[in-house]
mmCIF file of C-alpha atoms in Angstrom:
data_model
loop_
_atom_site.group_PDB
_atom_site.id
_atom_site.type_symbol
_atom_site.label_atom_id
_atom_site.label_comp_id
_atom_site.label_asym_id
_atom_site.label_seq_id
_atom_site.Cartn_x
_atom_site.Cartn_y
_atom_site.Cartn_z
ATOM 1 C CA MET A 1 -0.019 -0.217 0.037
ATOM 2 C CA ARG A 2 1.144 3.412 -0.308
ATOM 3 C CA THR A 3 1.165 6.495 1.242
ATOM 4 C CA SER A 4 -1.233 9.388 0.188
ATOM 5 C CA ASP A 5 2.131 11.614 -0.911
ATOM 6 C CA GLU A 6 3.222 8.248 -3.640
ATOM 7 C CA THR A 7 -0.943 8.555 -4.750
ATOM 8 C CA GLU A 8 -0.667 12.635 -5.844
ATOM 9 C CA GLU A 9 1.321 11.453 -8.816
ATOM 10 C CA ARG A 10 0.127 11.686 -12.357
ATOM 11 C CA ARG A 11 1.359 8.656 -13.866
ATOM 12 C CA GLY A 12 1.259 7.011 -17.566
ATOM 13 C CA ALA A 13 1.110 8.272 -20.532
ATOM 14 C CA ALA A 14 -1.442 7.129 -23.347
ATOM 15 C CA ASP A 15 -1.762 8.972 -26.406
ATOM 16 C CA VAL A 16 -5.607 8.749 -28.142
ATOM 17 C CA THR A 17 -4.708 7.993 -31.708
ATOM 18 C CA GLU A 18 -8.274 8.684 -34.083
ATOM 19 C CA GLU A 19 -6.808 4.794 -35.210
ATOM 20 C CA SER A 20 -6.892 3.847 -32.040
ATOM 21 C CA ILE A 21 -10.508 4.838 -31.280
ATOM 22 C CA VAL A 22 -11.406 3.412 -34.289
ATOM 23 C CA SER A 23 -10.477 0.378 -34.113
ATOM 24 C CA PHE A 24 -11.622 -0.260 -30.292
ATOM 25 C CA ALA A 25 -15.122 0.872 -30.685
ATOM 26 C CA ARG A 26 -15.597 -1.103 -33.991
ATOM 27 C CA GLU A 27 -14.732 -3.978 -31.727
ATOM 28 C CA PHE A 28 -16.607 -3.511 -28.559
ATOM 29 C CA ASP A 29 -18.663 0.103 -29.281
ATOM 30 C CA PRO A 30 -19.639 0.486 -32.843
ATOM 31 C CA GLN A 31 -22.389 4.474 -32.163
ATOM 32 C CA PRO A 32 -21.637 6.367 -35.131
ATOM 33 C CA PHE A 33 -19.693 9.124 -32.886
ATOM 34 C CA HIS A 34 -16.606 6.765 -32.491
ATOM 35 C CA VAL A 35 -16.453 4.965 -35.411
ATOM 36 C CA ASP A 36 -17.444 7.331 -38.272
ATOM 37 C CA LYS A 37 -15.677 10.472 -38.927
ATOM 38 C CA GLU A 38 -18.340 12.469 -40.270
ATOM 39 C CA ALA A 39 -21.189 10.807 -39.144
ATOM 40 C CA ALA A 40 -19.244 11.914 -35.746
ATOM 41 C CA ALA A 41 -19.256 15.621 -36.765
ATOM 42 C CA ASP A 42 -22.437 17.137 -36.716
ATOM 43 C CA GLY A 43 -22.642 14.395 -33.958
ATOM 44 C CA PRO A 44 -23.875 15.517 -30.302
ATOM 45 C CA PHE A 45 -19.618 15.385 -29.769
ATOM 46 C CA GLY A 46 -18.535 17.587 -33.084
ATOM 47 C CA GLY A 47 -16.236 14.844 -33.544
ATOM 48 C CA ILE A 48 -15.102 11.133 -33.007
ATOM 49 C CA ILE A 49 -14.273 10.492 -28.818
ATOM 50 C CA ALA A 50 -13.445 7.587 -27.890
ATOM 51 C CA SER A 51 -15.705 4.780 -26.456
ATOM 52 C CA GLY A 52 -15.739 5.018 -22.446
ATOM 53 C CA TRP A 53 -15.098 1.663 -22.468
ATOM 54 C CA HIS A 54 -11.700 2.203 -24.627
ATOM 55 C CA THR A 55 -10.563 4.626 -22.001
ATOM 56 C CA CYS A 56 -11.291 2.220 -19.382
ATOM 57 C CA ALA A 57 -8.883 -0.018 -21.233
ATOM 58 C CA LEU A 58 -6.479 2.675 -20.708
ATOM 59 C CA MET A 59 -6.946 3.559 -17.651
ATOM 60 C CA MET A 60 -6.161 -0.166 -16.853
ATOM 61 C CA ARG A 61 -3.223 -0.203 -18.515
ATOM 62 C CA MET A 62 -1.760 3.134 -16.466
ATOM 63 C CA TYR A 63 -3.220 2.197 -13.290
ATOM 64 C CA ALA A 64 -1.920 -2.369 -13.553
ATOM 65 C CA ASP A 65 1.659 -1.057 -15.572
ATOM 66 C CA HIS A 66 1.976 1.387 -11.920
ATOM 67 C CA TYR A 67 -0.055 0.970 -8.793
ATOM 68 C CA LEU A 68 -0.876 -2.929 -8.753
ATOM 69 C CA SER A 69 2.458 -4.231 -10.765
ATOM 70 C CA ARG A 70 4.817 -3.560 -7.609
ATOM 71 C CA VAL A 71 1.043 -4.663 -5.335
ATOM 72 C CA ALA A 72 0.053 -8.364 -5.466
ATOM 73 C CA SER A 73 -3.078 -8.203 -6.971
ATOM 74 C CA LEU A 74 -5.839 -10.760 -6.298
ATOM 75 C CA GLY A 75 -8.526 -9.176 -8.450
ATOM 76 C CA GLY A 76 -11.480 -6.794 -8.160
ATOM 77 C CA PRO A 77 -14.969 -7.314 -7.376
ATOM 78 C CA GLY A 78 -16.171 -4.548 -8.847
ATOM 79 C CA VAL A 79 -16.179 -0.238 -9.103
ATOM 80 C CA ASP A 80 -18.227 2.110 -8.276
ATOM 81 C CA GLU A 81 -19.060 5.727 -10.018
ATOM 82 C CA LEU A 82 -17.679 5.186 -12.879
ATOM 83 C CA ARG A 83 -17.822 8.837 -14.576
ATOM 84 C CA TRP A 84 -16.677 10.135 -18.616
ATOM 85 C CA PRO A 85 -17.423 14.575 -17.614
ATOM 86 C CA ALA A 86 -15.706 14.989 -20.326
ATOM 87 C CA PRO A 87 -15.097 13.342 -23.952
ATOM 88 C CA VAL A 88 -11.365 11.752 -25.138
ATOM 89 C CA ARG A 89 -10.100 13.266 -28.612
ATOM 90 C CA PRO A 90 -8.363 11.920 -30.732
ATOM 91 C CA GLY A 91 -4.256 13.526 -30.026
ATOM 92 C CA ASP A 92 -5.293 13.711 -26.442
ATOM 93 C CA ARG A 93 -2.380 12.141 -24.095
ATOM 94 C CA LEU A 94 -4.129 10.376 -20.847
ATOM 95 C CA THR A 95 -2.638 10.072 -17.364
ATOM 96 C CA VAL A 96 -3.658 8.234 -13.821
ATOM 97 C CA ARG A 97 -3.286 9.687 -10.483
ATOM 98 C CA ALA A 98 -5.016 7.311 -7.916
ATOM 99 C CA THR A 99 -5.905 8.232 -4.340
ATOM 100 C CA VAL A 100 -6.223 5.082 -1.787
ATOM 101 C CA GLU A 101 -9.407 6.251 0.030
ATOM 102 C CA LYS A 102 -9.836 2.959 2.386
ATOM 103 C CA ALA A 103 -8.456 -0.357 2.692
ATOM 104 C CA ARG A 104 -9.311 -2.957 5.336
ATOM 105 C CA PRO A 105 -8.614 -6.301 5.887
ATOM 106 C CA SER A 106 -10.698 -9.535 4.466
ATOM 107 C CA ARG A 107 -13.581 -10.228 6.709
ATOM 108 C CA SER A 108 -14.202 -13.819 5.541
ATOM 109 C CA LYS A 109 -10.584 -14.048 3.680
ATOM 110 C CA PRO A 110 -7.277 -14.195 5.992
ATOM 111 C CA GLY A 111 -3.987 -12.545 4.516
ATOM 112 C CA ARG A 112 -6.520 -10.519 1.993
ATOM 113 C CA GLY A 113 -7.102 -7.194 2.077
ATOM 114 C CA LEU A 114 -9.618 -4.805 0.614
ATOM 115 C CA VAL A 115 -8.610 -1.537 -0.677
ATOM 116 C CA HIS A 116 -10.692 1.570 -1.954
ATOM 117 C CA THR A 117 -9.331 3.314 -4.853
ATOM 118 C CA ARG A 118 -9.747 6.213 -6.526
ATOM 119 C CA VAL A 119 -8.490 6.547 -9.788
ATOM 120 C CA GLU A 120 -8.674 9.661 -11.712
ATOM 121 C CA VAL A 121 -7.118 9.838 -15.637
ATOM 122 C CA PHE A 122 -6.871 13.637 -16.717
ATOM 123 C CA ASN A 123 -6.576 14.579 -20.243
ATOM 124 C CA GLN A 124 -3.334 16.851 -21.698
ATOM 125 C CA GLY A 125 -5.619 20.178 -20.515
ATOM 126 C CA GLY A 126 -6.509 18.599 -16.942
ATOM 127 C CA ASP A 127 -9.868 18.040 -17.109
ATOM 128 C CA VAL A 128 -10.475 14.882 -15.397
ATOM 129 C CA VAL A 129 -11.677 12.067 -18.534
ATOM 130 C CA LEU A 130 -13.027 9.188 -16.522
ATOM 131 C CA SER A 131 -13.393 8.679 -12.168
ATOM 132 C CA ALA A 132 -13.977 5.927 -10.877
ATOM 133 C CA VAL A 133 -13.801 4.214 -7.235
ATOM 134 C CA VAL A 134 -12.200 0.899 -8.095
ATOM 135 C CA VAL A 135 -12.025 -1.347 -5.027
ATOM 136 C CA ASN A 136 -9.152 -4.772 -5.225
ATOM 137 C CA PHE A 137 -7.818 -7.850 -3.394
ATOM 138 C CA LEU A 138 -4.277 -7.521 -2.636
ATOM 139 C CA ARG A 139 -2.410 -10.178 -0.128
ATOM 140 C CA MET A 140 -1.423 -8.566 2.682
ATOM 141 C CA ARG A 141 2.119 -8.817 4.222
ATOM 142 C CA SER A 142 1.571 -11.571 7.851
ATOM 143 C CA ALA A 143 2.052 -9.027 10.731
ATOM 144 C CA GLY A 144 5.167 -7.995 12.579
ATOM 145 C CA MET B 1 -37.484 2.815 -24.569
ATOM 146 C CA ARG B 2 -38.669 -0.977 -24.185
ATOM 147 C CA THR B 3 -41.615 -2.686 -22.324
ATOM 148 C CA SER B 4 -40.216 -5.061 -19.634
ATOM 149 C CA ASP B 5 -41.311 -8.332 -21.461
ATOM 150 C CA GLU B 6 -39.005 -6.834 -24.413
ATOM 151 C CA THR B 7 -36.166 -6.462 -21.697
ATOM 152 C CA GLU B 8 -36.254 -10.043 -20.091
ATOM 153 C CA GLU B 9 -34.721 -11.464 -23.125
ATOM 154 C CA ARG B 10 -31.170 -12.599 -23.238
ATOM 155 C CA ARG B 11 -29.354 -11.556 -26.884
ATOM 156 C CA GLY B 12 -26.752 -11.267 -28.229
ATOM 157 C CA ALA B 13 -23.631 -14.405 -27.651
ATOM 158 C CA ALA B 14 -19.937 -13.670 -27.833
ATOM 159 C CA ASP B 15 -17.741 -16.003 -27.509
ATOM 160 C CA VAL B 16 -14.682 -15.551 -25.525
ATOM 161 C CA THR B 17 -11.528 -17.720 -26.737
ATOM 162 C CA GLU B 18 -8.363 -18.165 -24.466
ATOM 163 C CA GLU B 19 -6.755 -15.799 -27.659
ATOM 164 C CA SER B 20 -8.852 -12.959 -27.069
ATOM 165 C CA ILE B 21 -8.668 -12.944 -23.762
ATOM 166 C CA VAL B 22 -4.370 -13.467 -23.241
ATOM 167 C CA SER B 23 -4.357 -10.439 -26.302
ATOM 168 C CA PHE B 24 -6.858 -7.853 -25.521
ATOM 169 C CA ALA B 25 -5.575 -8.290 -21.783
ATOM 170 C CA ARG B 26 -2.000 -7.504 -22.532
ATOM 171 C CA GLU B 27 -2.821 -4.532 -24.372
ATOM 172 C CA PHE B 28 -4.830 -3.091 -21.436
ATOM 173 C CA ASP B 29 -4.509 -5.746 -17.961
ATOM 174 C CA PRO B 30 -1.812 -7.341 -18.019
ATOM 175 C CA GLN B 31 -1.861 -9.373 -14.921
ATOM 176 C CA PRO B 32 -0.449 -12.468 -14.446
ATOM 177 C CA PHE B 33 -4.016 -14.211 -14.888
ATOM 178 C CA HIS B 34 -5.058 -12.701 -17.647
ATOM 179 C CA VAL B 35 -2.047 -13.340 -19.583
ATOM 180 C CA ASP B 36 0.135 -16.116 -18.482
ATOM 181 C CA LYS B 37 -1.455 -19.844 -18.906
ATOM 182 C CA GLU B 38 1.253 -21.550 -16.210
ATOM 183 C CA ALA B 39 0.805 -17.655 -13.955
ATOM 184 C CA ALA B 40 -2.338 -18.790 -13.934
ATOM 185 C CA ALA B 41 -2.743 -22.172 -13.088
ATOM 186 C CA ASP B 42 -1.533 -21.738 -10.184
ATOM 187 C CA GLY B 43 -3.007 -17.591 -9.516
ATOM 188 C CA PRO B 44 -6.545 -17.414 -7.766
ATOM 189 C CA PHE B 45 -8.384 -18.384 -10.442
ATOM 190 C CA GLY B 46 -7.040 -20.945 -11.105
ATOM 191 C CA GLY B 47 -6.766 -20.622 -15.028
ATOM 192 C CA ILE B 48 -6.934 -17.899 -17.024
ATOM 193 C CA ILE B 49 -9.805 -15.549 -16.683
ATOM 194 C CA ALA B 50 -11.001 -12.729 -19.454
ATOM 195 C CA SER B 51 -10.321 -9.068 -18.047
ATOM 196 C CA GLY B 52 -13.049 -7.697 -16.417
ATOM 197 C CA TRP B 53 -12.887 -4.637 -18.945
ATOM 198 C CA HIS B 54 -12.680 -6.804 -21.852
ATOM 199 C CA THR B 55 -15.995 -8.105 -20.374
ATOM 200 C CA CYS B 56 -17.322 -4.881 -19.975
ATOM 201 C CA ALA B 57 -15.961 -3.754 -24.038
ATOM 202 C CA LEU B 58 -17.751 -7.995 -24.597
ATOM 203 C CA MET B 59 -21.084 -6.254 -22.637
ATOM 204 C CA MET B 60 -21.057 -3.261 -24.337
ATOM 205 C CA ARG B 61 -20.775 -4.619 -28.008
ATOM 206 C CA MET B 62 -24.054 -6.700 -27.257
ATOM 207 C CA TYR B 63 -25.929 -4.157 -25.512
ATOM 208 C CA ALA B 64 -24.641 -2.173 -28.247
ATOM 209 C CA ASP B 65 -25.958 -4.057 -31.361
ATOM 210 C CA HIS B 66 -29.204 -5.480 -29.323
ATOM 211 C CA TYR B 67 -30.477 -2.177 -27.767
ATOM 212 C CA LEU B 68 -28.285 1.367 -28.271
ATOM 213 C CA SER B 69 -28.939 0.190 -32.047
ATOM 214 C CA ARG B 70 -32.980 0.452 -31.870
ATOM 215 C CA VAL B 71 -33.164 4.257 -30.264
ATOM 216 C CA ALA B 72 -30.832 7.378 -30.146
ATOM 217 C CA SER B 73 -27.983 7.190 -27.978
ATOM 218 C CA LEU B 74 -26.305 10.428 -27.111
ATOM 219 C CA GLY B 75 -23.572 8.964 -24.990
ATOM 220 C CA GLY B 76 -23.512 8.537 -20.961
ATOM 221 C CA PRO B 77 -22.204 9.892 -18.354
ATOM 222 C CA GLY B 78 -21.195 6.466 -16.767
ATOM 223 C CA VAL B 79 -22.242 4.003 -14.715
ATOM 224 C CA ASP B 80 -23.050 2.366 -11.110
ATOM 225 C CA GLU B 81 -22.476 -0.940 -9.385
ATOM 226 C CA LEU B 82 -20.168 -2.578 -12.018
ATOM 227 C CA ARG B 83 -19.434 -6.085 -10.490
ATOM 228 C CA TRP B 84 -18.085 -9.144 -11.454
ATOM 229 C CA PRO B 85 -19.605 -12.084 -9.010
ATOM 230 C CA ALA B 86 -18.023 -14.111 -11.195
ATOM 231 C CA PRO B 87 -14.758 -15.223 -13.088
ATOM 232 C CA VAL B 88 -15.009 -15.427 -17.684
ATOM 233 C CA ARG B 89 -12.974 -18.368 -19.136
ATOM 234 C CA PRO B 90 -11.817 -19.220 -22.031
ATOM 235 C CA GLY B 91 -14.807 -21.042 -23.952
ATOM 236 C CA ASP B 92 -17.641 -19.860 -22.305
ATOM 237 C CA ARG B 93 -20.792 -17.528 -24.246
ATOM 238 C CA LEU B 94 -21.637 -14.768 -22.981
ATOM 239 C CA THR B 95 -25.612 -13.644 -23.699
ATOM 240 C CA VAL B 96 -26.862 -9.942 -22.328
ATOM 241 C CA ARG B 97 -30.484 -8.588 -20.236
ATOM 242 C CA ALA B 98 -31.322 -5.301 -20.672
ATOM 243 C CA THR B 99 -33.963 -4.215 -17.663
ATOM 244 C CA VAL B 100 -34.758 -0.228 -17.848
ATOM 245 C CA GLU B 101 -34.556 0.436 -14.066
ATOM 246 C CA LYS B 102 -35.446 4.205 -13.856
ATOM 247 C CA ALA B 103 -36.584 6.653 -17.672
ATOM 248 C CA ARG B 104 -37.380 10.550 -16.513
ATOM 249 C CA PRO B 105 -36.667 13.457 -19.256
ATOM 250 C CA SER B 106 -33.785 15.760 -18.995
ATOM 251 C CA ARG B 107 -33.740 18.193 -15.974
ATOM 252 C CA SER B 108 -31.356 20.730 -18.171
ATOM 253 C CA LYS B 109 -31.211 19.630 -21.554
ATOM 254 C CA PRO B 110 -35.249 19.423 -23.876
ATOM 255 C CA GLY B 111 -35.175 17.011 -26.012
ATOM 256 C CA ARG B 112 -33.520 14.387 -23.843
ATOM 257 C CA GLY B 113 -34.215 11.445 -21.820
ATOM 258 C CA LEU B 114 -31.406 10.008 -19.269
ATOM 259 C CA VAL B 115 -32.249 5.845 -19.069
ATOM 260 C CA HIS B 116 -31.328 4.386 -16.093
ATOM 261 C CA THR B 117 -30.070 0.188 -17.550
ATOM 262 C CA ARG B 118 -29.485 -3.065 -15.531
ATOM 263 C CA VAL B 119 -27.207 -4.594 -17.721
ATOM 264 C CA GLU B 120 -26.167 -8.332 -16.497
ATOM 265 C CA VAL B 121 -24.189 -11.107 -18.216
ATOM 266 C CA PHE B 122 -24.846 -14.684 -18.551
ATOM 267 C CA ASN B 123 -22.062 -17.625 -19.456
ATOM 268 C CA GLN B 124 -23.327 -20.571 -20.649
ATOM 269 C CA GLY B 125 -24.686 -22.304 -17.490
ATOM 270 C CA GLY B 126 -26.711 -19.052 -16.448
ATOM 271 C CA ASP B 127 -24.018 -17.534 -14.047
ATOM 272 C CA VAL B 128 -24.224 -13.994 -13.563
ATOM 273 C CA VAL B 129 -20.644 -12.787 -14.302
ATOM 274 C CA LEU B 130 -21.218 -9.279 -14.986
ATOM 275 C CA SER B 131 -23.513 -7.165 -13.837
ATOM 276 C CA ALA B 132 -23.634 -3.161 -13.666
ATOM 277 C CA VAL B 133 -26.605 -0.084 -13.590
ATOM 278 C CA VAL B 134 -25.855 1.929 -17.441
ATOM 279 C CA VAL B 135 -26.546 5.741 -17.967
ATOM 280 C CA ASN B 136 -27.119 6.514 -21.150
ATOM 281 C CA PHE B 137 -29.023 9.330 -23.338
ATOM 282 C CA LEU B 138 -31.448 9.187 -25.520
ATOM 283 C CA ARG B 139 -33.208 11.908 -27.866
ATOM 284 C CA MET B 140 -36.777 11.600 -26.753
ATOM 285 C CA ARG B 141 -39.323 12.225 -29.712
ATOM 286 C CA SER B 142 -42.204 14.752 -29.032
ATOM 287 C CA ALA B 143 -44.823 13.932 -27.632
ATOM 288 C CA GLY B 144 -47.942 13.905 -29.770
#
């Protein structure tokens, strides 16, 4: 587990290209404003934007590389309050910040801790493009 | 918007292969139990399982094809109570069920409705492998 100092840093850096937005969305979220440049220009966002699930996947990669890689992750039961407050557009560069909100030993499984982490993804302008509370099971060291 | 009758059906069908699990996870969620068969066998799930974000992406594809395609989607602000109650394993065949929980006109934007949909993904054995409340903005027809 990390100190609050460590969590204040923004880490990662995922560069989002139009090609990657369209390729992800063709496979998983083929709505016009994700896959069709012309339709998207006339659509609700005035241009192509990334599927929110693509942003989640990019968040996961940065979170796995920069936070989970240092601990013993045992998976997670879920995510709360997942929000996409601003769209992700081609050319954006994303970074991630993780802040531990709660941590406690599991009640049912010894040696396991349950950690709630507020994860935020920012674009290069400092706008939050994703915010969520991710719950992870982590292996605990024995005390002492 | 659909009637409750229509929402009771399970739709879609996404076949999950080991190759697709590993390929998604190498790009977005390279934890050992998603990408490394040998490590996964000794890991917390006794074998490779899909990244929860891969399951989300597969859910989105089925949701877009079978529900959103019939309405005028304007994107969505977020998702609540995202849970992965059971792992998705190679060979699983997934289906989706969507149930509208709440629908109301937007308070700030005329012509726009806000719909809360409970989305569940099942495996071939009937286990729920994903559950979430997805919020969508939809274009409303004018009354009358």
